[in-house]
Every structure is written in C-alpha cells, then in structure tokens.
PDB file of C-alpha atoms in Angstrom:
ATOM      1  CA  GLY A 897     112.086 147.041 165.423  1.00 52.00           C
ATOM      2  CA  CYS A 898     114.243 146.371 162.553  1.00 59.00           C
ATOM      3  CA  VAL A 899     112.765 142.940 160.773  1.00 53.00           C
ATOM      4  CA  GLN A 900     110.404 143.698 157.952  1.00 50.00           C
ATOM      5  CA  HIS A 901     107.146 142.268 158.471  1.00 46.00           C
ATOM      6  CA  ASP A 902     107.138 139.967 155.475  1.00 56.00           C
ATOM      7  CA  VAL A 903     110.177 137.864 157.061  1.00 58.00           C
ATOM      8  CA  GLN A 904     109.432 134.167 158.087  1.00 67.00           C
ATOM      9  CA  THR A 905     111.580 133.836 161.120  1.00 69.00           C
ATOM     10  CA  THR A 906     111.350 130.931 162.589  1.00 66.00           C
ATOM     11  CA  VAL A 907     111.753 130.439 166.826  1.00 66.00           C
ATOM     12  CA  THR A 908     110.843 126.935 167.462  1.00 60.00           C
ATOM     13  CA  PRO A 909     113.622 125.064 169.044  1.00 51.00           C
ATOM     14  CA  SER A 910     114.486 122.303 166.640  1.00 49.00           C
ATOM     15  CA  GLN A 911     115.233 118.749 167.245  1.00 49.00           C
ATOM     16  CA  GLU A 912     117.205 117.757 170.130  1.00 51.00           C
ATOM     17  CA  ILE A 913     120.923 118.065 169.985  1.00 50.00           C
ATOM     18  CA  PRO A 914     122.560 114.654 171.408  1.00 51.00           C
ATOM     19  CA  GLN A 915     124.854 116.295 174.076  1.00 52.00           C
ATOM     20  CA  ALA A 916     126.923 114.118 177.034  1.00 50.00           C
ATOM     21  CA  LYS A 917     124.919 116.514 179.194  1.00 53.00           C
ATOM     22  CA  PRO A 918     122.051 115.528 182.014  1.00 66.00           C
ATOM     23  CA  ALA A 919     119.289 115.207 180.828  1.00 77.00           C
ATOM     24  CA  ASP A 920     117.337 117.653 183.312  1.00 89.00           C
ATOM     25  CA  ALA A 921     119.851 120.331 182.477  1.00 91.00           C
ATOM     26  CA  GLN A 922     119.103 120.272 178.722  1.00 90.00           C
ATOM     27  CA  LYS A 923     115.190 120.185 179.321  1.00 93.00           C
ATOM     28  CA  ARG A 924     115.784 123.145 181.779  1.00 94.00           C
ATOM     29  CA  ALA A 925     117.566 124.876 178.489  1.00 95.00           C
ATOM     30  CA  LYS A 926     114.624 123.817 176.192  1.00 95.00           C
ATOM     31  CA  ILE A 927     111.752 125.555 178.484  1.00 95.00           C
ATOM     32  CA  HIS A 928     113.578 128.363 179.171  1.00 96.00           C
ATOM     33  CA  THR A 929     114.263 128.666 175.241  1.00 95.00           C
ATOM     34  CA  GLU A 930     110.861 128.177 174.440  1.00 95.00           C
ATOM     35  CA  LEU A 931     109.698 130.704 177.008  1.00 95.00           C
ATOM     36  CA  GLY A 932     112.176 133.031 175.694  1.00 95.00           C
ATOM     37  CA  ALA A 933     110.763 132.448 172.056  1.00 94.00           C
ATOM     38  CA  GLY A 934     107.073 132.951 173.631  1.00 94.00           C
ATOM     39  CA  TYR A 935     108.322 136.598 175.054  1.00 95.00           C
ATOM     40  CA  TYR A 936     109.919 137.727 171.695  1.00 95.00           C
ATOM     41  CA  GLN A 937     106.569 136.678 169.872  1.00 93.00           C
ATOM     42  CA  ARG A 938     105.128 139.065 172.294  1.00 94.00           C
ATOM     43  CA  GLY A 939     107.545 141.631 171.608  1.00 93.00           C
ATOM     44  CA  GLN A 940     108.596 141.599 175.253  1.00 94.00           C
ATOM     45  CA  MET A 941     112.755 141.830 174.304  1.00 95.00           C
ATOM     46  CA  GLY A 942     113.866 142.285 177.607  1.00 95.00           C
ATOM     47  CA  THR A 943     112.243 139.589 179.544  1.00 95.00           C
ATOM     48  CA  ALA A 944     112.998 137.214 176.517  1.00 95.00           C
ATOM     49  CA  LEU A 945     116.592 137.993 177.003  1.00 96.00           C
ATOM     50  CA  ASP A 946     116.337 137.039 180.658  1.00 96.00           C
ATOM     51  CA  GLU A 947     114.950 133.701 179.773  1.00 96.00           C
ATOM     52  CA  LEU A 948     117.451 132.715 177.537  1.00 96.00           C
ATOM     53  CA  LYS A 949     120.142 133.640 179.508  1.00 96.00           C
ATOM     54  CA  GLU A 950     118.432 131.288 182.316  1.00 95.00           C
ATOM     55  CA  ALA A 951     118.590 128.794 179.237  1.00 96.00           C
ATOM     56  CA  LEU A 952     122.188 129.113 178.456  1.00 96.00           C
ATOM     57  CA  ARG A 953     123.074 128.886 182.409  1.00 95.00           C
ATOM     58  CA  ALA A 954     121.550 125.513 182.620  1.00 95.00           C
ATOM     59  CA  ASP A 955     123.180 124.433 179.347  1.00 95.00           C
ATOM     60  CA  PRO A 956     125.749 126.753 177.900  1.00 95.00           C
ATOM     61  CA  ASN A 957     125.748 124.666 174.432  1.00 95.00           C
ATOM     62  CA  TYR A 958     121.901 124.474 173.878  1.00 95.00           C
ATOM     63  CA  ALA A 959     121.936 125.613 170.088  1.00 96.00           C
ATOM     64  CA  PRO A 960     118.293 126.631 169.934  1.00 95.00           C
ATOM     65  CA  ALA A 961     118.667 129.555 172.465  1.00 97.00           C
ATOM     66  CA  TYR A 962     121.533 131.222 170.974  1.00 97.00           C
ATOM     67  CA  ASN A 963     119.367 131.362 167.659  1.00 96.00           C
ATOM     68  CA  VAL A 964     116.556 132.914 169.319  1.00 96.00           C
ATOM     69  CA  THR A 965     118.940 135.424 171.309  1.00 97.00           C
ATOM     70  CA  GLY A 966     120.149 136.207 167.587  1.00 96.00           C
ATOM     71  CA  LEU A 967     116.344 137.197 166.915  1.00 95.00           C
ATOM     72  CA  VAL A 968     115.972 139.331 169.850  1.00 96.00           C
ATOM     73  CA  TYR A 969     118.738 140.893 169.402  1.00 96.00           C
ATOM     74  CA  MET A 970     118.388 141.983 165.538  1.00 94.00           C
ATOM     75  CA  GLU A 971     115.027 142.974 166.480  1.00 94.00           C
ATOM     76  CA  LEU A 972     116.679 145.208 168.885  1.00 95.00           C
ATOM     77  CA  CYS A 973     119.437 146.121 166.000  1.00 94.00           C
ATOM     78  CA  GLU A 974     121.997 145.248 168.321  1.00 95.00           C
ATOM     79  CA  ASP A 975     123.824 143.875 164.819  1.00 94.00           C
ATOM     80  CA  GLY A 976     127.009 142.630 166.376  1.00 96.00           C
ATOM     81  CA  ASP A 977     125.305 140.851 169.605  1.00 97.00           C
ATOM     82  CA  ALA A 978     122.766 139.081 166.845  1.00 96.00           C
ATOM     83  CA  GLU A 979     125.631 137.779 164.566  1.00 97.00           C
ATOM     84  CA  ARG A 980     127.718 136.402 167.342  1.00 97.00           C
ATOM     85  CA  ASN A 981     124.345 134.359 168.715  1.00 97.00           C
ATOM     86  CA  PHE A 982     123.559 133.179 165.680  1.00 97.00           C
ATOM     87  CA  ARG A 983     126.894 132.024 164.238  1.00 97.00           C
ATOM     88  CA  ARG A 984     127.533 130.118 167.886  1.00 97.00           C
ATOM     89  CA  ALA A 985     124.372 128.470 167.387  1.00 97.00           C
ATOM     90  CA  LEU A 986     125.862 127.312 164.091  1.00 97.00           C
ATOM     91  CA  GLU A 987     128.747 126.125 165.515  1.00 97.00           C
ATOM     92  CA  ILE A 988     127.075 123.990 167.781  1.00 96.00           C
ATOM     93  CA  ASP A 989     124.760 122.657 165.420  1.00 95.00           C
ATOM     94  CA  PRO A 990     125.601 123.746 161.971  1.00 95.00           C
ATOM     95  CA  LEU A 991     122.739 122.155 159.610  1.00 93.00           C
ATOM     96  CA  ASP A 992     120.005 123.609 162.132  1.00 93.00           C
ATOM     97  CA  SER A 993     117.654 124.642 159.692  1.00 95.00           C
ATOM     98  CA  ASP A 994     115.770 127.430 161.939  1.00 94.00           C
ATOM     99  CA  THR A 995     119.339 128.958 162.742  1.00 95.00           C
ATOM    100  CA  ASN A 996     120.416 128.967 158.718  1.00 96.00           C
ATOM    101  CA  ASN A 997     117.196 130.383 157.943  1.00 96.00           C
ATOM    102  CA  ASN A 998     117.317 133.212 160.389  1.00 96.00           C
ATOM    103  CA  TYR A 999     120.944 134.132 159.956  1.00 97.00           C
ATOM    104  CA  GLY A1000     120.289 133.877 156.063  1.00 97.00           C
ATOM    105  CA  TRP A1001     117.674 136.536 157.128  1.00 95.00           C
ATOM    106  CA  PHE A1002     120.047 138.961 158.965  1.00 96.00           C
ATOM    107  CA  LEU A1003     122.575 138.789 156.167  1.00 96.00           C
ATOM    108  CA  CYS A1004     120.102 139.344 153.563  1.00 95.00           C
ATOM    109  CA  GLN A1005     118.994 142.565 155.807  1.00 92.00           C
ATOM    110  CA  HIS A1006     122.613 143.897 155.800  1.00 93.00           C
ATOM    111  CA  LYS A1007     122.691 143.698 151.904  1.00 93.00           C
ATOM    112  CA  HIS A1008     124.818 140.212 151.664  1.00 94.00           C
ATOM    113  CA  GLU A1009     122.281 138.659 149.462  1.00 93.00           C
ATOM    114  CA  ASP A1010     124.404 136.157 147.779  1.00 92.00           C
ATOM    115  CA  GLN A1011     125.976 135.222 150.728  1.00 93.00           C
ATOM    116  CA  SER A1012     122.267 135.048 152.805  1.00 96.00           C
ATOM    117  CA  ILE A1013     121.604 131.934 149.875  1.00 96.00           C
ATOM    118  CA  LYS A1014     124.182 129.728 150.762  1.00 96.00           C
ATOM    119  CA  TYR A1015     122.282 129.541 154.400  1.00 97.00           C
ATOM    120  CA  PHE A1016     118.517 129.060 153.221  1.00 97.00           C
ATOM    121  CA  MET A1017     120.033 126.350 151.004  1.00 97.00           C
ATOM    122  CA  THR A1018     121.274 125.057 154.112  1.00 97.00           C
ATOM    123  CA  ALA A1019     118.261 125.322 156.063  1.00 96.00           C
ATOM    124  CA  LEU A1020     116.385 123.320 153.043  1.00 96.00           C
ATOM    125  CA  LYS A1021     118.747 120.221 153.108  1.00 95.00           C
ATOM    126  CA  ASN A1022     117.298 119.004 156.304  1.00 90.00           C
ATOM    127  CA  PRO A1023     114.651 116.931 155.525  1.00 90.00           C
ATOM    128  CA  LEU A1024     113.162 117.577 159.217  1.00 89.00           C
ATOM    129  CA  TYR A1025     112.797 120.942 158.460  1.00 92.00           C
ATOM    130  CA  ALA A1026     109.113 121.669 158.968  1.00 92.00           C
ATOM    131  CA  THR A1027     108.664 124.896 157.169  1.00 94.00           C
ATOM    132  CA  PRO A1028     110.884 125.113 153.941  1.00 96.00           C
ATOM    133  CA  GLU A1029     108.869 126.880 152.477  1.00 96.00           C
ATOM    134  CA  LYS A1030     109.827 130.017 154.687  1.00 95.00           C
ATOM    135  CA  SER A1031     113.469 129.696 153.495  1.00 97.00           C
ATOM    136  CA  TYR A1032     112.307 129.840 150.117  1.00 97.00           C
ATOM    137  CA  PHE A1033     110.338 132.631 150.239  1.00 97.00           C
ATOM    138  CA  ASN A1034     113.071 134.630 152.260  1.00 96.00           C
ATOM    139  CA  ALA A1035     115.626 133.506 149.529  1.00 97.00           C
ATOM    140  CA  GLY A1036     112.739 134.875 147.100  1.00 97.00           C
ATOM    141  CA  ILE A1037     112.549 138.585 149.026  1.00 96.00           C
ATOM    142  CA  CYS A1038     116.527 138.698 149.113  1.00 96.00           C
ATOM    143  CA  MET A1039     117.054 138.400 145.351  1.00 96.00           C
ATOM    144  CA  ARG A1040     113.989 140.674 144.879  1.00 95.00           C
ATOM    145  CA  GLN A1041     116.414 143.351 147.006  1.00 94.00           C
ATOM    146  CA  LYS A1042     119.107 142.304 144.955  1.00 95.00           C
ATOM    147  CA  GLY A1043     117.250 142.995 141.459  1.00 95.00           C
ATOM    148  CA  ASP A1044     116.992 139.843 140.323  1.00 96.00           C
ATOM    149  CA  GLU A1045     113.844 138.736 139.875  1.00 95.00           C
ATOM    150  CA  GLN A1046     114.031 136.071 137.557  1.00 95.00           C
ATOM    151  CA  ALA A1047     115.843 134.054 140.343  1.00 97.00           C
ATOM    152  CA  ALA A1048     113.225 135.370 142.976  1.00 97.00           C
ATOM    153  CA  GLU A1049     110.119 133.926 141.306  1.00 97.00           C
ATOM    154  CA  GLU A1050     111.894 130.883 141.053  1.00 97.00           C
ATOM    155  CA  TYR A1051     112.124 130.726 144.957  1.00 98.00           C
ATOM    156  CA  PHE A1052     108.630 132.245 145.428  1.00 98.00           C
ATOM    157  CA  LEU A1053     107.231 129.631 143.081  1.00 98.00           C
ATOM    158  CA  LYS A1054     108.830 127.061 145.189  1.00 98.00           C
ATOM    159  CA  ALA A1055     107.657 128.312 148.034  1.00 97.00           C
ATOM    160  CA  LEU A1056     104.376 128.141 146.704  1.00 98.00           C
ATOM    161  CA  ARG A1057     104.567 124.483 145.479  1.00 97.00           C
ATOM    162  CA  ILE A1058     105.082 123.660 149.152  1.00 97.00           C
ATOM    163  CA  ARG A1059     102.411 125.649 150.512  1.00 96.00           C
ATOM    164  CA  PRO A1060     100.053 126.897 147.830  1.00 97.00           C
ATOM    165  CA  GLY A1061      98.545 129.456 150.563  1.00 95.00           C
ATOM    166  CA  LEU A1062     101.705 131.696 151.812  1.00 96.00           C
ATOM    167  CA  PRO A1063     100.134 134.852 151.420  1.00 96.00           C
ATOM    168  CA  GLN A1064     103.547 136.913 150.896  1.00 95.00           C
ATOM    169  CA  ALA A1065     104.409 134.476 148.204  1.00 97.00           C
ATOM    170  CA  LEU A1066     101.218 135.118 146.224  1.00 98.00           C
ATOM    171  CA  TYR A1067     101.186 138.859 146.696  1.00 98.00           C
ATOM    172  CA  ASN A1068     104.703 139.009 145.535  1.00 97.00           C
ATOM    173  CA  MET A1069     104.117 136.712 142.264  1.00 98.00           C
ATOM    174  CA  ALA A1070     101.349 139.081 141.654  1.00 98.00           C
ATOM    175  CA  ASP A1071     103.451 142.104 141.912  1.00 97.00           C
ATOM    176  CA  LEU A1072     106.277 140.935 139.534  1.00 97.00           C
ATOM    177  CA  SER A1073     103.644 139.497 137.075  1.00 97.00           C
ATOM    178  CA  TYR A1074     102.551 143.116 137.189  1.00 97.00           C
ATOM    179  CA  LYS A1075     105.918 144.859 136.475  1.00 95.00           C
ATOM    180  CA  ARG A1076     106.526 142.219 133.795  1.00 94.00           C
ATOM    181  CA  SER A1077     102.766 143.415 131.918  1.00 96.00           C
ATOM    182  CA  LYS A1078     102.090 139.720 132.855  1.00 97.00           C
ATOM    183  CA  TYR A1079      98.523 141.293 133.917  1.00 98.00           C
ATOM    184  CA  THR A1080      96.329 138.129 133.536  1.00 98.00           C
ATOM    185  CA  GLU A1081      98.717 136.344 135.562  1.00 98.00           C
ATOM    186  CA  ALA A1082      99.078 139.296 138.322  1.00 98.00           C
ATOM    187  CA  ARG A1083      95.218 139.106 138.439  1.00 98.00           C
ATOM    188  CA  ALA A1084      95.195 135.046 139.240  1.00 98.00           C
ATOM    189  CA  TYR A1085      98.019 135.348 142.011  1.00 98.00           C
ATOM    190  CA  LEU A1086      95.824 138.472 143.324  1.00 97.00           C
ATOM    191  CA  LEU A1087      92.615 136.587 143.591  1.00 97.00           C
ATOM    192  CA  LYS A1088      94.314 133.893 145.539  1.00 97.00           C
ATOM    193  CA  TYR A1089      96.190 135.879 147.636  1.00 98.00           C
ATOM    194  CA  GLN A1090      92.535 137.114 148.889  1.00 95.00           C
ATOM    195  CA  GLN A1091      91.319 134.180 149.296  1.00 96.00           C
ATOM    196  CA  VAL A1092      94.208 133.596 152.237  1.00 96.00           C
ATOM    197  CA  ALA A1093      94.791 137.085 153.486  1.00 96.00           C
ATOM    198  CA  PRO A1094      92.977 140.082 154.512  1.00 95.00           C
ATOM    199  CA  ALA A1095      93.447 142.871 151.372  1.00 93.00           C
ATOM    200  CA  ASN A1096      95.833 145.786 152.744  1.00 96.00           C
ATOM    201  CA  ALA A1097      96.522 149.010 151.168  1.00 96.00           C
ATOM    202  CA  GLU A1098      99.225 147.538 148.835  1.00 96.00           C
ATOM    203  CA  SER A1099      97.065 144.673 147.337  1.00 97.00           C
ATOM    204  CA  LEU A1100      93.888 146.760 147.020  1.00 97.00           C
ATOM    205  CA  TRP A1101      96.246 148.943 144.955  1.00 97.00           C
ATOM    206  CA  LEU A1102      97.415 146.824 143.091  1.00 98.00           C
ATOM    207  CA  GLY A1103      94.398 145.148 142.280  1.00 98.00           C
ATOM    208  CA  VAL A1104      93.294 148.824 140.930  1.00 97.00           C
ATOM    209  CA  ARG A1105      96.234 148.624 138.958  1.00 97.00           C
ATOM    210  CA  THR A1106      95.876 145.571 137.280  1.00 98.00           C
ATOM    211  CA  GLU A1107      92.371 145.688 136.263  1.00 98.00           C
ATOM    212  CA  ARG A1108      92.719 149.085 134.872  1.00 97.00           C
ATOM    213  CA  LYS A1109      95.779 147.478 132.699  1.00 97.00           C
ATOM    214  CA  LEU A1110      93.232 144.593 131.691  1.00 97.00           C
ATOM    215  CA  GLY A1111      90.594 147.356 130.896  1.00 97.00           C
ATOM    216  CA  ASN A1112      88.114 145.881 133.455  1.00 96.00           C
ATOM    217  CA  ARG A1113      86.297 149.588 134.839  1.00 96.00           C
ATOM    218  CA  ASP A1114      83.886 147.636 137.288  1.00 97.00           C
ATOM    219  CA  ALA A1115      86.498 145.635 139.314  1.00 97.00           C
ATOM    220  CA  GLU A1116      88.892 148.899 138.807  1.00 97.00           C
ATOM    221  CA  ALA A1117      86.388 151.122 140.532  1.00 97.00           C
ATOM    222  CA  SER A1118      85.335 148.385 143.096  1.00 97.00           C
ATOM    223  CA  TYR A1119      89.380 148.046 144.392  1.00 97.00           C
ATOM    224  CA  ALA A1120      89.359 151.823 144.364  1.00 97.00           C
ATOM    225  CA  LEU A1121      86.248 152.194 146.455  1.00 97.00           C
ATOM    226  CA  GLN A1122      87.903 149.572 149.071  1.00 97.00           C
ATOM    227  CA  LEU A1123      91.229 151.415 149.219  1.00 97.00           C
ATOM    228  CA  ARG A1124      89.707 154.839 149.633  1.00 96.00           C
ATOM    229  CA  ARG A1125      87.444 153.872 152.635  1.00 97.00           C
ATOM    230  CA  LYS A1126      89.593 151.412 154.488  1.00 96.00           C
ATOM    231  CA  TYR A1127      92.986 153.555 154.017  1.00 97.00           C
ATOM    232  CA  PRO A1128      92.146 157.029 153.326  1.00 96.00           C
ATOM    233  CA  GLU A1129      95.528 158.418 154.162  1.00 95.00           C
ATOM    234  CA  SER A1130      97.577 155.841 152.642  1.00 95.00           C
ATOM    235  CA  LYS A1131     100.471 156.932 150.009  1.00 95.00           C
ATOM    236  CA  GLU A1132      98.341 154.508 147.657  1.00 96.00           C
ATOM    237  CA  THR A1133      95.285 156.315 148.152  1.00 95.00           C
ATOM    238  CA  GLN A1134      97.092 159.712 147.531  1.00 95.00           C
ATOM    239  CA  ALA A1135      98.761 158.324 144.265  1.00 95.00           C
ATOM    240  CA  LEU A1136      95.049 157.007 143.308  1.00 95.00           C
ATOM    241  CA  LYS A1137      93.574 160.804 144.088  1.00 93.00           C
ATOM    242  CA  LYS A1138      96.530 162.290 141.755  1.00 92.00           C
ATOM    243  CA  GLY A1139      96.092 159.665 139.057  1.00 90.00           C
ATOM    244  CA  GLN A1140      99.716 158.245 139.531  1.00 88.00           C
ATOM    245  CA  PHE A1141      98.968 154.643 138.544  1.00 90.00           C
ATOM    246  CA  GLU A1142     102.732 153.981 137.534  1.00 82.00           C
TER     247      GLU A1142
END
C-alpha cells in the first residue's frame, strides 16, 4: 500500500455524534463502519468499501464512515478520494480526533508537514481521545521527514510520556540519539525498544553501530551475529559485510 508501516492510524469509530436521525439508522451505520474497519485492517479493501457504502446508505452523515473510507482510499493510492472523504468527515465533526490524526498523516505523506501538525494538534485537544500518543508520534515522524530533528524529538518524548513502551517512538529516539553522537542515550533507548518489540534488521544494525561507537566489542559482535543470522539478505547485513558503518 501507500502507507508507511510506522503510521499510527486509528479506525475505531469515535464517540457518537448527536443527530436528529432515527437511532436505528445510525446504529446500522455504526455496525457497517466497524465491519468496514475490520476488513480494512485485514487488507480486504474492496469488501471494506462495500461495508462503508452500506454504512453511508443507512446514514449519509455518519462521520466515522467517511474517516475509514478515507483510510481505505489512502491505502489504494486514490488520493483525491481519500482527501474528499477525510474533509467530509471533518465537515460533519471537526473535532473528531481519529479523523484529524488520519488526515494529518495524509498531509504528511504528501509533504505538507507544517499543515499536518495543525490536524495532529486538533486531535490532541479532545480530552476523550483514547490514543493521543499516536498523534504525537505521527507529528514526530513528519518533523523528521521535514528535517526538523529538534521538533521531532520533542514530539517523540511527548508520545513516550503517555505510553513509555511505544516501540517506534523508542526506536526513533535511539536513532536520533545516535545521529547526535549521544551513544549512551542511543543504547538506553535501544534496550527499552528490545523489551517491547522483536528485533529487526534496522534495530540490530543500530545496535552494532552504537556498541561499536561505545567500544563494547562483545555487544557489537552479538548484534552482528543476530543480524547476519536472521537477515542475511538485508541491506544492513550487506553494509556490515562491507564495513560501511556510517
């Protein structure tokens, strides 16, 4: 799909929007939206869209259905349709955290980083937002993409204050610390990351380079061994074999 794997999307239809609709129409819309969200998460985009169309047939003003439809179109690289649906959801419910988060991510994907931050911050204003760490994390990724590492770090730290075990925020903090020559900090974040997520080629390679900088040969060799054994074909292993540590 078009979405980076780190993205923290939210597909749970949020709190009910008061409407002068028959309750059963909105109930039907909610059920079909939840089914659509389930299919989206399993990668069945066609079926997801069918369910979401049913939801909007039941209640054409049910904002969460437009939000999830936006995510589906984003995954399908249908950017115009994605944007239209996110904007429709926000017209109906401008303060919905999930939609603001997801539309912010959409803008970030299209290199409108500064604009995206506005939507992440709107998502965070809602005291009922169940996963505020996602918007802080996404804001951090957008700022890294823009090249503003200072702002990125601040957002990652805010995400970690809310959820200390957020794996990708820990990894990004380790990576940023390494880039700033703060190798002891990089090691600390990497160790925390390993407690909450399985090692991958990227994290093992960061481990090799961090321990090399700290002069800890045993730890460096241990990371290198895991990297070669688990990910023999990865670009990280090729770099290791060539001795390209930077």
